[in-house]
Structures are given as C-alpha cells and as structure tokens.
Coordinates of C-alpha atoms in Angstrom, one line a residue:
X1 CA -41.8 -20.4 17.9
X2 CA -42.9 -19.1 14.5
X3 CA -42.4 -15.6 15.9
X4 CA -38.9 -16.4 17.1
X5 CA -38.0 -18.0 13.5
X6 CA -39.3 -14.8 12.1
X7 CA -37.4 -12.6 14.2
X8 CA -34.3 -14.4 13.4
X9 CA -35.2 -14.2 9.8
X10 CA -35.6 -10.5 9.9
X11 CA -32.4 -9.9 12.1
X12 CA -30.3 -12.1 9.6
X13 CA -31.8 -10.0 6.6
X14 CA -30.9 -6.6 8.3
X15 CA -27.3 -7.8 8.9
X16 CA -27.0 -9.1 5.1
X17 CA -28.0 -5.6 4.2
X18 CA -25.5 -3.9 6.3
X19 CA -22.8 -6.1 5.3
X20 CA -23.6 -5.3 1.8
X21 CA -23.7 -1.4 2.3
X22 CA -20.5 -1.5 4.3
X23 CA -18.7 -3.7 1.2
X24 CA -19.9 -1.4 -1.4
X25 CA -18.3 1.7 0.9
X26 CA -15.3 -0.2 0.8
X27 CA -15.2 0.0 -3.0
X28 CA -13.5 2.6 -5.1
X29 CA -14.3 6.1 -4.9
X30 CA -14.9 9.0 -7.4
X31 CA -12.3 11.4 -6.3
X32 CA -13.5 14.1 -8.9
X33 CA -17.0 14.3 -7.3
X34 CA -17.5 18.1 -6.5
X35 CA -14.8 19.2 -8.7
X36 CA -15.0 21.0 -12.0
X37 CA -12.7 20.0 -14.8
X38 CA -11.3 23.0 -16.7
X39 CA -10.2 23.1 -20.4
X40 CA -7.1 21.1 -21.2
X41 CA -5.3 21.1 -24.5
X42 CA -1.4 21.7 -25.7
X43 CA -2.3 25.5 -24.7
X44 CA -2.3 24.5 -21.3
X45 CA 1.2 22.7 -21.3
X46 CA 4.5 22.4 -22.4
X47 CA 7.4 20.0 -22.5
X48 CA 10.3 20.0 -20.7
X49 CA 13.0 18.0 -22.1
X50 CA 16.9 17.7 -22.4
X51 CA 17.8 21.1 -24.0
X52 CA 20.0 19.8 -26.7
X53 CA 17.7 17.2 -28.3
X54 CA 14.7 17.9 -30.2
X55 CA 11.2 17.4 -28.6
X56 CA 10.3 14.5 -30.9
X57 CA 13.0 12.4 -29.8
X58 CA 12.1 12.4 -26.1
X59 CA 8.2 12.8 -26.4
X60 CA 5.3 11.6 -28.6
X61 CA 1.6 11.9 -28.5
X62 CA -0.2 9.4 -30.6
X63 CA -4.0 7.9 -30.3
X64 CA -4.4 9.9 -27.1
X65 CA -1.5 8.4 -25.3
X66 CA 1.7 11.1 -24.3
X67 CA 4.7 8.9 -24.0
X68 CA 7.8 10.7 -22.3
X69 CA 11.4 9.1 -21.9
X70 CA 14.6 10.0 -20.8
X71 CA 18.2 8.7 -20.5
X72 CA 20.2 8.9 -17.5
X73 CA 23.2 10.5 -19.6
X74 CA 20.9 13.1 -20.9
X75 CA 21.4 16.9 -20.3
X76 CA 19.0 18.9 -17.8
X77 CA 16.1 21.0 -19.4
X78 CA 18.0 24.2 -19.5
X79 CA 21.7 24.9 -19.9
X80 CA 21.9 26.7 -16.6
X81 CA 19.9 23.9 -14.5
X82 CA 21.9 21.7 -12.1
X83 CA 18.7 19.2 -11.9
X84 CA 18.7 15.9 -13.0
X85 CA 17.5 15.0 -16.8
X86 CA 13.7 15.1 -17.2
X87 CA 11.0 14.8 -20.1
X88 CA 7.6 16.3 -18.3
X89 CA 4.5 17.6 -19.2
X90 CA 4.5 20.9 -17.4
X91 CA 1.0 22.3 -16.7
X92 CA 0.6 26.3 -17.6
X93 CA -1.8 28.6 -17.3
X94 CA -3.1 26.8 -13.9
X95 CA -0.9 27.9 -11.5
X96 CA -2.5 28.3 -8.0
X97 CA -1.7 29.5 -4.7
X98 CA -4.9 28.7 -2.9
X99 CA -8.2 26.4 -3.2
X100 CA -8.4 22.9 -3.9
X101 CA -7.1 21.5 -7.0
X102 CA -6.8 17.9 -8.4
X103 CA -4.7 16.3 -11.1
X104 CA -6.1 13.3 -13.0
X105 CA -4.4 11.0 -15.2
X106 CA -4.0 7.4 -16.3
X107 CA -0.6 6.2 -16.0
X108 CA 1.6 3.5 -17.5
X109 CA 5.3 2.5 -16.6
X110 CA 7.1 0.0 -18.5
X111 CA 9.4 -2.8 -16.7
X112 CA 12.8 -1.6 -15.7
X113 CA 12.1 2.1 -15.2
X114 CA 13.3 3.1 -11.7
X115 CA 14.8 5.8 -9.7
X116 CA 12.3 8.4 -11.3
X117 CA 9.6 10.8 -10.2
X118 CA 6.8 10.4 -12.6
X119 CA 4.4 13.1 -10.9
X120 CA 5.0 15.9 -9.2
X121 CA 3.3 18.9 -7.4
X122 CA 5.7 21.6 -8.2
X123 CA 6.0 24.4 -5.6
X124 CA 7.0 24.5 -1.8
X125 CA 9.0 26.5 0.9
X126 CA 11.9 25.7 1.7
X127 CA 11.4 22.5 -0.6
X128 CA 11.1 22.5 -4.3
X129 CA 8.0 20.2 -4.3
X130 CA 4.9 19.6 -2.2
X131 CA 4.6 15.9 -3.6
X132 CA 6.6 13.4 -5.7
X133 CA 5.2 10.4 -6.8
X134 CA 8.2 8.2 -7.8
X135 CA 9.0 4.4 -8.9
X136 CA 11.6 2.3 -7.4
X137 CA 12.0 -1.2 -8.8
X138 CA 8.3 -1.4 -9.9
X139 CA 7.0 0.3 -6.5
X140 CA 5.1 3.4 -6.6
X141 CA 6.2 5.5 -3.9
X142 CA 5.6 9.0 -2.0
X143 CA 9.2 10.1 -2.4
X144 CA 11.2 7.0 -0.7
X145 CA 9.1 7.5 2.2
X146 CA 6.1 4.9 2.0
X147 CA 4.7 2.4 -0.7
X148 CA 1.6 3.4 -2.5
X149 CA 1.4 0.2 -4.6
X150 CA 4.2 -2.5 -4.6
X151 CA 4.0 -3.7 -8.0
X152 CA 3.1 -1.0 -10.9
X153 CA 4.8 -2.1 -14.0
X154 CA 3.1 -2.9 -17.3
X155 CA -0.3 -1.9 -16.6
X156 CA -2.5 1.2 -16.7
X157 CA -3.7 2.8 -13.3
X158 CA -5.7 6.1 -12.7
X159 CA -3.9 8.5 -10.6
X160 CA -5.6 11.3 -8.8
X161 CA -3.8 13.8 -6.6
X162 CA -5.7 16.2 -4.7
X163 CA -4.0 19.5 -3.3
X164 CA -5.9 21.5 -0.7
X165 CA -3.7 24.3 -0.3
X166 CA -5.4 26.3 2.6
X167 CA -5.8 23.1 4.7
X168 CA -2.2 22.3 3.8
X169 CA -3.2 18.5 2.8
X170 CA -2.4 16.4 -0.1
X171 CA -4.4 13.1 -1.0
X172 CA -3.3 10.5 -3.6
X173 CA -5.9 8.0 -4.9
X174 CA -5.0 5.3 -7.3
X175 CA -7.7 3.4 -9.2
X176 CA -10.2 5.2 -6.6
X177 CA -8.7 4.0 -3.7
X178 CA -7.0 6.4 -0.9
X179 CA -3.3 5.5 -0.7
X180 CA -1.8 8.7 0.8
X181 CA -2.9 11.5 3.0
X182 CA 0.1 13.9 3.7
X183 CA 0.8 17.4 4.9
X184 CA 1.4 20.2 2.7
X185 CA 5.0 21.6 2.2
X186 CA 4.3 25.4 2.0
X187 CA 4.9 27.5 -1.0
X188 CA 2.9 30.3 -2.5
X189 CA 2.6 28.9 -6.0
X190 CA 2.1 25.7 -7.4
X191 CA 1.4 23.6 -10.3
X192 CA 1.3 20.2 -11.8
X193 CA 3.8 17.8 -13.7
X194 CA 4.0 14.3 -14.8
X195 CA 6.5 12.3 -17.1
X196 CA 10.0 11.2 -16.1
X197 CA 12.4 13.2 -14.0
X198 CA 15.2 11.1 -12.8
X199 CA 16.1 10.8 -9.1
X200 CA 18.5 8.7 -6.9
X201 CA 19.4 5.5 -8.2
X202 CA 17.9 5.9 -11.7
X203 CA 17.8 3.4 -14.3
X204 CA 19.8 4.2 -17.7
X205 CA 16.2 4.6 -19.8
X206 CA 13.2 6.0 -18.0
X207 CA 9.9 6.1 -19.6
X208 CA 6.0 6.8 -18.5
X209 CA 2.9 7.1 -20.7
X210 CA -0.1 9.1 -19.7
X211 CA -3.6 9.7 -21.0
X212 CA -6.9 11.4 -20.1
X213 CA -5.0 13.9 -18.1
X214 CA -7.7 16.3 -16.4
X215 CA -7.0 19.5 -14.1
X216 CA -9.8 20.1 -12.0
X217 CA -10.8 22.6 -9.4
X218 CA -13.3 22.1 -6.5
X219 CA -16.5 23.9 -6.7
X220 CA -16.8 27.2 -4.7

C-alpha cells in the first residue's frame, strides 16, 4: 500500500512539473533572440509628412517618444503623389532585399484614430507593401483581413515584425505573442515605416506614438 501511495505521489509530481513547463512555454516570447540590434538614430530615418506644412506641425520627439499625427484633409507627402495623407517615420540606410530583418517598437494609438496604417513593410510586387498593420475602430488588423488585437486604444504595446525575405514569410508579435504568420508579397527592395498613413474610412484626426524603435538583423 505504501508503495502505491509513493508511486502515486511521484506520478502527481511529474504531471505538475509537466504542466508548469507547458504553462511557461505558453507565455510571451522574445522575438529578438538570435538577432543583432543595429545602430538607430536620426540619421537612419526621415519624416514623411504633408508637403505643405512644417515638420513640427505633424511630428514631435520629446522624452524619447515620437508623436506623429495627420488630418484626413491634409495633402500627400509630395506634390506629385496621388496617395492619401501620412506622417511616417521612414527608415533609411537599412533597405534590404534578402535575409531576415526585424522591426521592434512600442506603440500607442489614442482613442478615435481609425482607418489608418500605423506600420508597414514597404516594397512588394505587384503590390506596394509586404505588410500593413492598420487600426479600424480600435482593432489592430493585418490590412483588413484579420484582427490581431480587438481593443488597442489608449495603451502601450510592443510590436515585433519579422520579415524572412528568402522564405517569403512575415510574422507579427504583440507583447511577445505570435499573432500572425503571413506569406511575403514579392519585391526586390524593402524597408520599414511607422506612424500614421490614412486608409479607407479614415477618421479626421489620426495619431500614433512610438518609442524604443529598433531595427534588427538575424545573425548569420
């Protein structure tokens, strides 16, 4: 009888340890593991904003936070562009055509901002973008195809986007949890952008805030 009780005890302990291990594996991941963080400062990005207004009327950088906003009635970013209004941080110096690259940033979208792209992987064929992260009525979405997070307003969240060019795969993590794995969309040159870029059914005022932006490349 004592032997059976002892066996039952060890079996219960084993099951408990297994459950604890599995619970740990269900927690948030570190998507940057195995990547190298590249230098990032003002020389590695530029601001795309309506061509007829000064930069400081659509962008600010204070206490480590990039604030970008745009109006639905604003002009595009160049005189010749036929695109909708935007104020975006455009990464420069890290255009890529192969390998595995990652964007990381902490983002904040205030209540009311809608019909807007807040982050994109620019470059594709025949499309313009490989990925768009949009906001519609508080939902964080992959284009308009799937909801990544149903309620995103008024809180900071960590966004990691990994683009494996050679495997034609894009993965999106929110706060360390994998929310999307999608096919690449072709193209020979890519870069990252974040901010606000008006889409269909856009609100009059659109804003997003960003901090701790990093550009990373997978170790060889």
